[in-house]
Amino acid sequence: MAIPYVGPMDMIDFRRARSSDLPAIIALLADDPLGAEREDLGPPLLLAYGAAFAAIESDPNQLLAVVTDNERVIGTLQITFIQGLSRKGGLRGQIEAVRIAADRRGAGLGRRAFDWAIAECRARGCCLVQLTTDRGRSEAHRFYDQLGFVASHLGYKKPL
């Protein structure tokens, strides 16, 4: 569902990603010091990206979204809906891979993207929204604090 916002000179939409958005999404993920080390822009685009997109698209507990301005992809995020037994069987929304195009940062789009994502989580009945962030992203930490997120847990990862 696209929720249009008309600003002074933009038409911002939030919508489910399409396969045609994949190159722009990968470019957003790579336009970041950490992502530049992890992603491969090609060409050609790695087949693994297409396979991952197909898996995400077919999973009802995944929502890969894009932020567009007049159809130009200027942001992305992914929400994973996690059903658990804790919190009285509550559903959680895990927000990940939030990126806004470099030339659009600082204009409030990140806040709008989170507002949209949180509204999607509420609409699905989530009792909690959570995210993880790299320890080195101090600006992102301040941003999440401003949004009302609390650094309540310590996370661990193990590459396989």
mmCIF file of C-alpha atoms in Angstrom, residues 10-15 21 24-25 28 31 65-77 98-105 107-110 112-113:
data_model
loop_
_atom_site.group_PDB
_atom_site.id
_atom_site.type_symbol
_atom_site.label_atom_id
_atom_site.label_comp_id
_atom_site.label_asym_id
_atom_site.label_seq_id
_atom_site.Cartn_x
_atom_site.Cartn_y
_atom_site.Cartn_z
ATOM 1 C CA ASP A 10 8.412 15.953 -3.938
ATOM 2 C CA MET A 11 6.035 13.028 -4.144
ATOM 3 C CA ILE A 12 7.169 10.469 -1.575
ATOM 4 C CA ASP A 13 5.694 6.961 -1.578
ATOM 5 C CA PHE A 14 6.373 3.972 0.637
ATOM 6 C CA ARG A 15 5.596 0.661 -1.031
ATOM 7 C CA ASP A 21 13.865 -2.091 -7.731
ATOM 8 C CA ALA A 24 18.616 0.455 -6.713
ATOM 9 C CA ILE A 25 18.185 -1.354 -3.378
ATOM 10 C CA LEU A 28 21.624 1.880 -1.423
ATOM 11 C CA ASP A 31 26.447 3.277 -0.346
ATOM 12 C CA ALA A 65 9.936 -1.783 1.130
ATOM 13 C CA VAL A 66 11.228 1.138 -0.864
ATOM 14 C CA VAL A 67 10.848 4.870 -0.494
ATOM 15 C CA THR A 68 10.326 6.589 -3.829
ATOM 16 C CA ASP A 69 10.218 10.163 -5.041
ATOM 17 C CA ASN A 70 8.431 10.360 -8.384
ATOM 18 C CA GLU A 71 9.273 6.659 -8.903
ATOM 19 C CA ARG A 72 13.015 7.119 -8.133
ATOM 20 C CA VAL A 73 14.028 4.711 -5.353
ATOM 21 C CA ILE A 74 15.557 6.914 -2.652
ATOM 22 C CA GLY A 75 15.336 4.584 0.339
ATOM 23 C CA THR A 76 14.745 1.049 1.503
ATOM 24 C CA LEU A 77 14.044 -0.972 4.626
ATOM 25 C CA VAL A 98 17.296 1.050 6.530
ATOM 26 C CA ARG A 99 19.007 3.233 3.955
ATOM 27 C CA ILE A 100 18.255 6.660 2.486
ATOM 28 C CA ALA A 101 20.044 7.894 -0.653
ATOM 29 C CA ALA A 102 23.031 10.101 0.197
ATOM 30 C CA ASP A 103 21.625 13.087 -1.687
ATOM 31 C CA ARG A 104 18.379 12.882 0.310
ATOM 32 C CA ARG A 105 19.749 12.445 3.845
ATOM 33 C CA ALA A 107 15.628 16.004 5.109
ATOM 34 C CA GLY A 108 13.563 13.883 7.513
ATOM 35 C CA LEU A 109 13.075 10.889 5.206
ATOM 36 C CA GLY A 110 14.617 8.473 7.708
ATOM 37 C CA ARG A 112 9.265 9.249 7.827
ATOM 38 C CA ALA A 113 10.497 5.782 6.843
#
